[in-house]
mmCIF file of C-alpha atoms in Angstrom:
data_model
loop_
_atom_site.group_PDB
_atom_site.id
_atom_site.type_symbol
_atom_site.label_atom_id
_atom_site.label_comp_id
_atom_site.label_asym_id
_atom_site.label_seq_id
_atom_site.Cartn_x
_atom_site.Cartn_y
_atom_site.Cartn_z
ATOM 1 C CA MET H 1211 -27.718 19.730 34.107
ATOM 2 C CA ALA H 1212 -25.571 16.591 34.276
ATOM 3 C CA GLU H 1213 -22.250 16.951 36.072
ATOM 4 C CA THR H 1214 -19.197 16.789 33.839
ATOM 5 C CA ALA H 1215 -17.176 13.598 34.305
ATOM 6 C CA ALA H 1216 -13.495 13.932 35.132
ATOM 7 C CA THR H 1217 -10.979 13.447 32.336
ATOM 8 C CA THR H 1218 -8.424 10.787 33.252
ATOM 9 C CA MET H 1219 -4.856 11.850 32.543
ATOM 10 C CA THR H 1220 -1.691 9.828 32.270
ATOM 11 C CA ASP H 1221 1.127 10.775 34.636
ATOM 12 C CA ALA H 1222 2.923 12.506 31.773
ATOM 13 C CA GLN H 1223 -0.164 14.515 30.801
ATOM 14 C CA PHE H 1224 -0.756 15.571 34.401
ATOM 15 C CA ARG H 1225 2.860 16.721 34.788
ATOM 16 C CA LEU H 1226 2.655 18.636 31.505
ATOM 17 C CA LEU H 1227 -0.515 20.401 32.561
ATOM 18 C CA CYS H 1228 0.930 21.270 35.977
ATOM 19 C CA ASP H 1229 4.088 22.641 34.372
ATOM 20 C CA VAL H 1230 2.117 24.846 31.975
ATOM 21 C CA VAL H 1231 -0.154 26.211 34.712
ATOM 22 C CA ARG H 1232 2.767 26.767 37.102
ATOM 23 C CA ALA H 1233 4.756 28.658 34.476
ATOM 24 C CA HIS H 1234 1.793 30.874 33.673
ATOM 25 C CA ALA H 1235 0.250 31.526 37.076
ATOM 26 C CA GLY H 1236 2.527 30.009 39.707
ATOM 27 C CA LEU H 1237 -0.180 27.615 40.908
ATOM 28 C CA HIS H 1238 1.103 24.328 42.277
ATOM 29 C CA PHE H 1239 -0.900 21.095 42.042
ATOM 30 C CA ASP H 1240 0.114 17.650 43.250
ATOM 31 C CA GLU H 1241 -1.347 14.152 43.364
ATOM 32 C CA GLY H 1242 -3.637 15.162 46.206
ATOM 33 C CA THR H 1243 -5.476 17.570 43.894
ATOM 34 C CA ARG H 1244 -5.264 15.478 40.737
ATOM 35 C CA TYR H 1245 -8.931 14.458 40.591
ATOM 36 C CA LEU H 1246 -10.016 18.079 41.081
ATOM 37 C CA VAL H 1247 -7.715 19.194 38.248
ATOM 38 C CA GLU H 1248 -8.977 16.431 35.928
ATOM 39 C CA LYS H 1249 -12.585 17.365 36.633
ATOM 40 C CA ARG H 1250 -12.058 21.044 35.926
ATOM 41 C CA VAL H 1251 -10.046 20.349 32.791
ATOM 42 C CA ALA H 1252 -13.008 18.252 31.591
ATOM 43 C CA ARG H 1253 -15.287 21.269 32.098
ATOM 44 C CA ARG H 1254 -13.056 23.455 29.957
ATOM 45 C CA MET H 1255 -12.762 20.802 27.256
ATOM 46 C CA GLN H 1256 -16.549 20.540 27.151
ATOM 47 C CA ALA H 1257 -16.870 24.348 27.009
ATOM 48 C CA VAL H 1258 -14.571 24.648 23.970
ATOM 49 C CA GLY H 1259 -15.708 21.433 22.295
ATOM 50 C CA ALA H 1260 -12.348 19.674 22.629
ATOM 51 C CA THR H 1261 -12.555 15.901 22.124
ATOM 52 C CA SER H 1262 -8.867 15.020 22.485
ATOM 53 C CA LEU H 1263 -7.000 15.624 25.742
ATOM 54 C CA SER H 1264 -3.634 15.560 23.966
ATOM 55 C CA ALA H 1265 -4.767 18.190 21.469
ATOM 56 C CA TYR H 1266 -6.219 20.326 24.282
ATOM 57 C CA LEU H 1267 -2.990 20.214 26.282
ATOM 58 C CA TRP H 1268 -0.995 21.067 23.162
ATOM 59 C CA SER H 1269 -3.266 24.048 22.472
ATOM 60 C CA LEU H 1270 -2.499 25.484 25.921
ATOM 61 C CA ARG H 1271 1.134 25.828 24.887
ATOM 62 C CA SER H 1272 0.295 27.651 21.651
ATOM 63 C CA PRO H 1273 0.223 31.456 21.269
ATOM 64 C CA GLY H 1274 -2.963 33.328 20.417
ATOM 65 C CA PRO H 1275 -6.141 31.368 21.174
ATOM 66 C CA GLY H 1276 -4.171 28.940 23.347
ATOM 67 C CA SER H 1277 -3.161 31.800 25.636
ATOM 68 C CA GLU H 1278 -6.801 32.827 26.022
ATOM 69 C CA GLU H 1279 -7.793 29.279 26.903
ATOM 70 C CA LEU H 1280 -4.980 29.062 29.444
ATOM 71 C CA VAL H 1281 -6.410 32.129 31.184
ATOM 72 C CA ALA H 1282 -9.845 30.485 31.176
ATOM 73 C CA LEU H 1283 -8.421 27.222 32.554
ATOM 74 C CA VAL H 1284 -6.591 28.996 35.389
ATOM 75 C CA ASP H 1285 -9.859 30.770 36.162
ATOM 76 C CA GLU H 1286 -11.559 27.349 36.372
ATOM 77 C CA LEU H 1287 -8.806 25.872 38.539
ATOM 78 C CA THR H 1288 -8.705 28.731 41.013
ATOM 79 C CA THR H 1289 -10.730 28.497 44.207
ATOM 80 C CA ASN H 1290 -12.093 31.937 45.119
ATOM 81 C CA GLU H 1291 -13.963 31.387 48.373
ATOM 82 C CA THR H 1292 -13.899 34.433 50.634
ATOM 83 C CA TYR H 1293 -16.179 36.740 52.623
ATOM 84 C CA PHE H 1294 -16.386 40.273 53.980
ATOM 85 C CA PHE H 1295 -14.214 41.270 56.964
ATOM 86 C CA ARG H 1296 -12.190 38.045 56.855
ATOM 87 C CA GLU H 1297 -9.425 38.141 59.507
ATOM 88 C CA ILE H 1298 -10.936 41.362 60.780
ATOM 89 C CA ARG H 1299 -8.219 42.160 63.327
ATOM 90 C CA GLN H 1300 -5.685 42.569 60.537
ATOM 91 C CA LEU H 1301 -7.993 44.848 58.567
ATOM 92 C CA ARG H 1302 -8.561 46.962 61.676
ATOM 93 C CA ALA H 1303 -4.811 47.187 62.158
ATOM 94 C CA LEU H 1304 -4.550 48.429 58.571
ATOM 95 C CA VAL H 1305 -7.190 51.131 58.969
ATOM 96 C CA ASP H 1306 -6.571 52.170 62.588
ATOM 97 C CA GLU H 1307 -2.768 51.993 62.713
ATOM 98 C CA ILE H 1308 -1.051 51.566 59.348
ATOM 99 C CA VAL H 1309 -2.975 54.100 57.250
ATOM 100 C CA PRO H 1310 -2.621 56.951 59.809
ATOM 101 C CA GLU H 1311 1.094 56.178 60.196
ATOM 102 C CA ARG H 1312 1.645 56.098 56.430
ATOM 103 C CA LEU H 1313 -0.243 59.386 55.997
ATOM 104 C CA VAL H 1314 2.213 61.054 58.365
ATOM 105 C CA ALA H 1315 5.207 59.329 56.766
ATOM 106 C CA GLY H 1316 4.072 60.247 53.270
ATOM 107 C CA GLY H 1317 3.606 63.881 54.121
ATOM 108 C CA ALA H 1318 6.891 64.154 55.961
ATOM 109 C CA ARG H 1319 9.157 62.267 53.569
ATOM 110 C CA ARG H 1320 7.704 62.022 50.082
ATOM 111 C CA GLY H 1321 5.045 64.635 49.652
ATOM 112 C CA ARG H 1322 2.705 61.959 48.271
ATOM 113 C CA GLY H 1323 -1.066 62.000 48.385
ATOM 114 C CA PRO H 1324 -3.276 59.151 49.606
ATOM 115 C CA VAL H 1325 -1.903 55.944 51.087
ATOM 116 C CA GLN H 1326 -1.579 53.474 48.216
ATOM 117 C CA ILE H 1327 -3.076 50.034 49.046
ATOM 118 C CA TRP H 1328 -2.995 46.975 46.813
ATOM 119 C CA SER H 1329 -5.221 43.959 47.465
ATOM 120 C CA ALA H 1330 -3.414 41.243 45.461
ATOM 121 C CA GLY H 1331 -5.558 38.182 44.787
ATOM 122 C CA CYS H 1332 -8.779 39.989 45.662
ATOM 123 C CA ALA H 1333 -11.125 37.264 44.312
ATOM 124 C CA SER H 1334 -14.680 38.621 44.109
ATOM 125 C CA GLY H 1335 -13.890 41.877 45.881
ATOM 126 C CA GLU H 1336 -14.857 41.272 49.491
ATOM 127 C CA GLU H 1337 -11.418 42.245 50.845
ATOM 128 C CA PRO H 1338 -10.952 45.633 49.123
ATOM 129 C CA TYR H 1339 -14.567 46.598 49.768
ATOM 130 C CA SER H 1340 -14.096 45.669 53.447
ATOM 131 C CA ILE H 1341 -11.111 48.026 53.597
ATOM 132 C CA VAL H 1342 -13.150 50.883 52.146
ATOM 133 C CA MET H 1343 -16.056 50.297 54.534
ATOM 134 C CA LEU H 1344 -13.780 50.198 57.579
ATOM 135 C CA ALA H 1345 -12.012 53.335 56.357
ATOM 136 C CA LEU H 1346 -15.318 55.163 56.019
ATOM 137 C CA GLU H 1347 -16.329 54.021 59.492
ATOM 138 C CA ALA H 1348 -13.031 55.385 60.831
ATOM 139 C CA GLY H 1349 -13.661 58.807 59.283
ATOM 140 C CA LEU H 1350 -11.101 58.400 56.494
ATOM 141 C CA VAL H 1351 -11.879 59.708 53.021
ATOM 142 C CA PRO H 1352 -11.116 57.380 50.084
ATOM 143 C CA GLY H 1353 -9.314 59.286 47.371
ATOM 144 C CA ARG H 1354 -7.910 61.787 49.850
ATOM 145 C CA ASP H 1355 -6.558 59.502 52.580
ATOM 146 C CA LEU H 1356 -6.244 56.164 50.784
ATOM 147 C CA HIS H 1357 -6.474 54.662 47.316
ATOM 148 C CA VAL H 1358 -7.363 50.990 46.954
ATOM 149 C CA TYR H 1359 -6.286 48.848 43.996
ATOM 150 C CA ALA H 1360 -7.445 45.245 43.716
ATOM 151 C CA SER H 1361 -6.195 42.560 41.341
ATOM 152 C CA ASP H 1362 -6.805 38.932 40.503
ATOM 153 C CA ILE H 1363 -5.734 36.493 37.811
ATOM 154 C CA ALA H 1364 -9.287 35.193 37.271
ATOM 155 C CA PRO H 1365 -11.428 37.391 34.969
ATOM 156 C CA SER H 1366 -14.699 35.831 36.158
ATOM 157 C CA VAL H 1367 -14.276 36.895 39.787
ATOM 158 C CA LEU H 1368 -13.198 40.389 38.762
ATOM 159 C CA THR H 1369 -16.430 40.706 36.791
ATOM 160 C CA LYS H 1370 -18.332 39.768 39.935
ATOM 161 C CA ALA H 1371 -16.275 42.185 42.021
ATOM 162 C CA ARG H 1372 -16.952 45.093 39.688
ATOM 163 C CA ARG H 1373 -20.659 44.244 39.671
ATOM 164 C CA GLY H 1374 -20.746 44.167 43.470
ATOM 165 C CA HIS H 1375 -23.604 41.697 43.960
ATOM 166 C CA TYR H 1376 -23.222 39.173 46.793
ATOM 167 C CA ARG H 1377 -25.063 36.242 48.309
ATOM 168 C CA PRO H 1378 -25.742 35.907 52.063
ATOM 169 C CA ALA H 1379 -22.733 33.550 52.496
ATOM 170 C CA SER H 1380 -20.399 36.503 51.924
ATOM 171 C CA PHE H 1381 -21.688 38.149 55.102
ATOM 172 C CA ARG H 1382 -20.905 35.441 57.656
ATOM 173 C CA GLU H 1383 -18.655 37.856 59.598
ATOM 174 C CA THR H 1384 -20.435 41.111 58.736
ATOM 175 C CA PRO H 1385 -22.306 42.984 61.497
ATOM 176 C CA ASP H 1386 -25.893 43.628 60.432
ATOM 177 C CA PRO H 1387 -25.567 47.429 60.830
ATOM 178 C CA LEU H 1388 -22.686 47.522 58.341
ATOM 179 C CA ARG H 1389 -24.504 45.304 55.856
ATOM 180 C CA ASP H 1390 -27.613 47.477 56.114
ATOM 181 C CA LYS H 1391 -25.587 50.676 55.748
ATOM 182 C CA TYR H 1392 -23.469 49.758 52.743
ATOM 183 C CA PHE H 1393 -25.626 47.273 50.784
ATOM 184 C CA VAL H 1394 -29.046 47.227 49.162
ATOM 185 C CA GLU H 1395 -30.935 43.912 49.174
ATOM 186 C CA LYS H 1396 -32.887 42.796 46.132
ATOM 187 C CA ASP H 1397 -34.056 39.334 45.020
ATOM 188 C CA GLY H 1398 -31.907 37.517 47.572
ATOM 189 C CA LEU H 1399 -28.709 39.380 46.595
ATOM 190 C CA PHE H 1400 -26.976 42.300 48.285
ATOM 191 C CA ARG H 1401 -25.640 45.060 46.031
ATOM 192 C CA ILE H 1402 -22.842 47.219 47.399
ATOM 193 C CA ARG H 1403 -23.590 50.914 47.291
ATOM 194 C CA ASP H 1404 -22.020 52.925 44.499
ATOM 195 C CA GLU H 1405 -20.115 55.195 46.888
ATOM 196 C CA VAL H 1406 -18.142 52.140 48.079
ATOM 197 C CA ARG H 1407 -17.827 50.435 44.704
ATOM 198 C CA ALA H 1408 -16.380 53.566 43.122
ATOM 199 C CA CYS H 1409 -13.511 53.590 45.629
ATOM 200 C CA VAL H 1410 -11.787 50.450 44.317
ATOM 201 C CA ASP H 1411 -9.873 50.116 41.048
ATOM 202 C CA PHE H 1412 -10.011 46.493 39.856
ATOM 203 C CA ILE H 1413 -7.252 45.177 37.595
ATOM 204 C CA HIS H 1414 -6.747 41.856 35.817
ATOM 205 C CA LEU H 1415 -3.218 40.985 36.883
ATOM 206 C CA ASN H 1416 -0.918 37.982 36.975
ATOM 207 C CA LEU H 1417 1.470 38.129 39.954
ATOM 208 C CA LEU H 1418 4.153 36.604 37.716
ATOM 209 C CA ASP H 1419 3.961 39.502 35.226
ATOM 210 C CA PRO H 1420 6.423 42.138 36.523
ATOM 211 C CA SER H 1421 5.923 44.486 33.584
ATOM 212 C CA LYS H 1422 2.222 44.945 34.320
ATOM 213 C CA ILE H 1423 2.765 45.065 38.080
ATOM 214 C CA ALA H 1424 5.227 47.906 37.557
ATOM 215 C CA LEU H 1425 2.374 50.010 36.169
ATOM 216 C CA LEU H 1426 0.844 50.114 39.661
ATOM 217 C CA GLY H 1427 3.731 52.206 40.921
ATOM 218 C CA ALA H 1428 4.958 52.328 44.513
ATOM 219 C CA MET H 1429 2.710 50.963 47.260
ATOM 220 C CA ASP H 1430 2.412 51.771 50.960
ATOM 221 C CA VAL H 1431 0.563 48.547 51.760
ATOM 222 C CA ILE H 1432 0.152 45.240 49.952
ATOM 223 C CA LEU H 1433 -2.347 42.623 51.095
ATOM 224 C CA CYS H 1434 -1.828 39.145 49.667
ATOM 225 C CA ARG H 1435 -3.785 36.968 52.050
ATOM 226 C CA ASN H 1436 -4.324 33.245 51.571
ATOM 227 C CA VAL H 1437 -2.762 33.319 48.107
ATOM 228 C CA ILE H 1438 0.867 32.224 48.338
ATOM 229 C CA ILE H 1439 -0.187 28.953 49.983
ATOM 230 C CA TYR H 1440 -1.025 27.810 46.418
ATOM 231 C CA PHE H 1441 2.525 28.485 45.149
ATOM 232 C CA ASP H 1442 5.617 26.309 45.259
ATOM 233 C CA ALA H 1443 8.713 27.581 47.088
ATOM 234 C CA ALA H 1444 10.363 29.187 44.062
ATOM 235 C CA THR H 1445 7.188 31.017 43.039
ATOM 236 C CA LYS H 1446 6.571 32.230 46.603
ATOM 237 C CA LYS H 1447 10.029 33.776 46.663
ATOM 238 C CA ARG H 1448 9.543 35.365 43.255
ATOM 239 C CA VAL H 1449 6.223 36.934 44.265
ATOM 240 C CA ILE H 1450 7.470 38.121 47.664
ATOM 241 C CA ASP H 1451 10.527 39.684 46.021
ATOM 242 C CA THR H 1452 8.170 41.537 43.667
ATOM 243 C CA PHE H 1453 6.163 42.824 46.619
ATOM 244 C CA TYR H 1454 9.372 44.025 48.280
ATOM 245 C CA GLU H 1455 10.292 45.976 45.147
ATOM 246 C CA ARG H 1456 6.843 47.561 44.897
ATOM 247 C CA LEU H 1457 6.669 48.634 48.549
ATOM 248 C CA VAL H 1458 8.139 51.949 49.628
ATOM 249 C CA PRO H 1459 10.648 51.737 52.506
ATOM 250 C CA GLY H 1460 8.520 51.506 55.633
ATOM 251 C CA GLY H 1461 5.643 49.967 53.656
ATOM 252 C CA TYR H 1462 3.696 46.979 54.932
ATOM 253 C CA LEU H 1463 2.948 43.478 53.647
ATOM 254 C CA LEU H 1464 -0.099 41.693 55.074
ATOM 255 C CA LEU H 1465 -0.326 37.931 54.586
ATOM 256 C CA GLY H 1466 -2.977 35.483 55.739
ATOM 257 C CA HIS H 1467 -2.745 34.184 59.289
ATOM 258 C CA SER H 1468 -1.793 30.733 57.986
ATOM 259 C CA GLU H 1469 1.065 32.142 55.887
ATOM 260 C CA SER H 1470 4.619 33.048 56.849
ATOM 261 C CA LEU H 1471 7.841 34.299 55.275
ATOM 262 C CA ILE H 1472 10.006 32.251 57.591
ATOM 263 C CA THR H 1473 11.484 30.090 54.812
ATOM 264 C CA VAL H 1474 10.794 32.526 51.974
ATOM 265 C CA SER H 1475 12.487 35.852 52.647
ATOM 266 C CA THR H 1476 14.578 37.653 55.251
ATOM 267 C CA ALA H 1477 14.087 41.049 53.616
ATOM 268 C CA PHE H 1478 11.104 42.012 55.787
ATOM 269 C CA GLU H 1479 10.818 42.680 59.489
ATOM 270 C CA LEU H 1480 7.951 41.461 61.658
ATOM 271 C CA CYS H 1481 5.991 44.294 63.274
ATOM 272 C CA HIS H 1482 3.854 43.920 66.395
ATOM 273 C CA LEU H 1483 0.846 46.211 66.078
ATOM 274 C CA ARG H 1484 -1.914 46.555 68.655
ATOM 275 C CA SER H 1485 -4.278 44.297 66.724
ATOM 276 C CA ASP H 1486 -2.031 41.954 64.746
ATOM 277 C CA LEU H 1487 1.381 40.979 63.410
ATOM 278 C CA VAL H 1488 2.380 42.219 59.953
ATOM 279 C CA TYR H 1489 5.517 42.440 57.810
ATOM 280 C CA ARG H 1490 7.289 45.680 56.982
ATOM 281 C CA ARG H 1491 9.948 46.694 54.489
ATOM 282 C CA PRO H 1492 12.703 48.217 56.630
ATOM 283 C CA ILE H 1493 13.816 51.791 56.147
ATOM 284 C CA PRO H 1494 17.515 52.074 55.204
ATOM 285 C CA GLY H 1495 19.562 53.179 58.183
ATOM 286 C CA GLU H 1496 17.073 51.988 60.782
ATOM 287 C CA GLU H 1497 18.471 49.644 63.395
ATOM 288 C CA ARG H 1498 17.110 46.161 62.859
ATOM 289 C CA ASP H 1499 17.416 43.533 65.554
ATOM 290 C CA ASP H 1500 14.031 41.825 65.613
ATOM 291 C CA PRO H 1501 14.234 38.197 66.834
ATOM 292 C CA TRP H 1502 12.063 37.041 63.905
ATOM 293 C CA HIS H 1503 14.708 38.177 61.441
ATOM 294 C CA ARG H 1504 17.360 36.036 63.106
ATOM 295 C CA ILE H 1505 15.008 33.020 63.131
ATOM 296 C CA ALA H 1506 14.040 33.579 59.489
ATOM 297 C CA ALA H 1507 17.657 33.938 58.421
ATOM 298 C CA HIS H 1508 18.515 30.663 60.105
ATOM 299 C CA ALA H 1509 15.507 28.897 58.513
ATOM 300 C CA ALA H 1510 16.301 30.290 55.064
ATOM 301 C CA ALA H 1511 19.879 29.123 55.375
ATOM 302 C CA ALA H 1512 18.668 25.664 56.350
ATOM 303 C CA VAL H 1513 16.427 25.516 53.277
ATOM 304 C CA ASP H 1514 19.222 26.747 50.999
ATOM 305 C CA GLY H 1515 21.753 24.380 52.533
ATOM 306 C CA GLY H 1516 24.020 27.222 53.608
ATOM 307 C CA PRO H 1517 26.426 27.231 56.551
ATOM 308 C CA GLU H 1518 23.644 27.733 59.089
ATOM 309 C CA GLY H 1519 21.698 24.893 57.585
ATOM 310 C CA GLY H 1520 24.099 22.268 58.796
ATOM 311 C CA ARG H 1521 24.265 20.677 55.375
#
């Protein structure tokens, strides 16, 4: 099949498209990604039979069918490359340290059931399934000890996640014994076993839609790894504020190793676990004097142009 040629946009058209996509999904594109955006827009135009770029861009701003196409375009623009057990030390910290601690905290303070975990931006499901497999290996019981929700803005990857079929590239960091134990190989694909697949609830969710996020309820742990790097500063703050609201006091936020809250939020504290560093929503009344908080407050003030920023 011939590769689709990129659609050349004027500067005004490119800015319009970026504004529409940013308003809908928070994704930020600049000149460095312009050719990629033009190429993927051309694919969508070909898929829907659009012959005019101006008409296509106008349709994205229209209600009804335009909204559906905007979802499809964001799906096309989103890169969803991941694999099982990515940044494994953090996942081990979650299963070996955070979940046991939250089980005790939940029983002592709130009388809640399983630890509530949300994998935000789960792509094709490797992250939430990795959590379940590590939990099973640690002797935890999904449903009793933990409940895993997983969300993404791209319907196509959620379909793949629910199906649970993966190519060998998804196992680049997976020990053979775990792959053999939890997957069945057939025709070059590996299908995750039903007892793992049934432990994750997948949800189509936009991180900029607070009304739908509220339906998830309170969370003990939120993982949003290698996602906010695609957002501009204002959207990062908006999403992180939402995570803060959804976390119970004492709940944890796990970001990717290349991501930081240092210029985004001072609401969280940095926790040193045995295996990794993670963020935590402080408990009211707890003494808080972590050095990271002072550094983050200074950096945030510098960004905002406040007194500490030396503006």
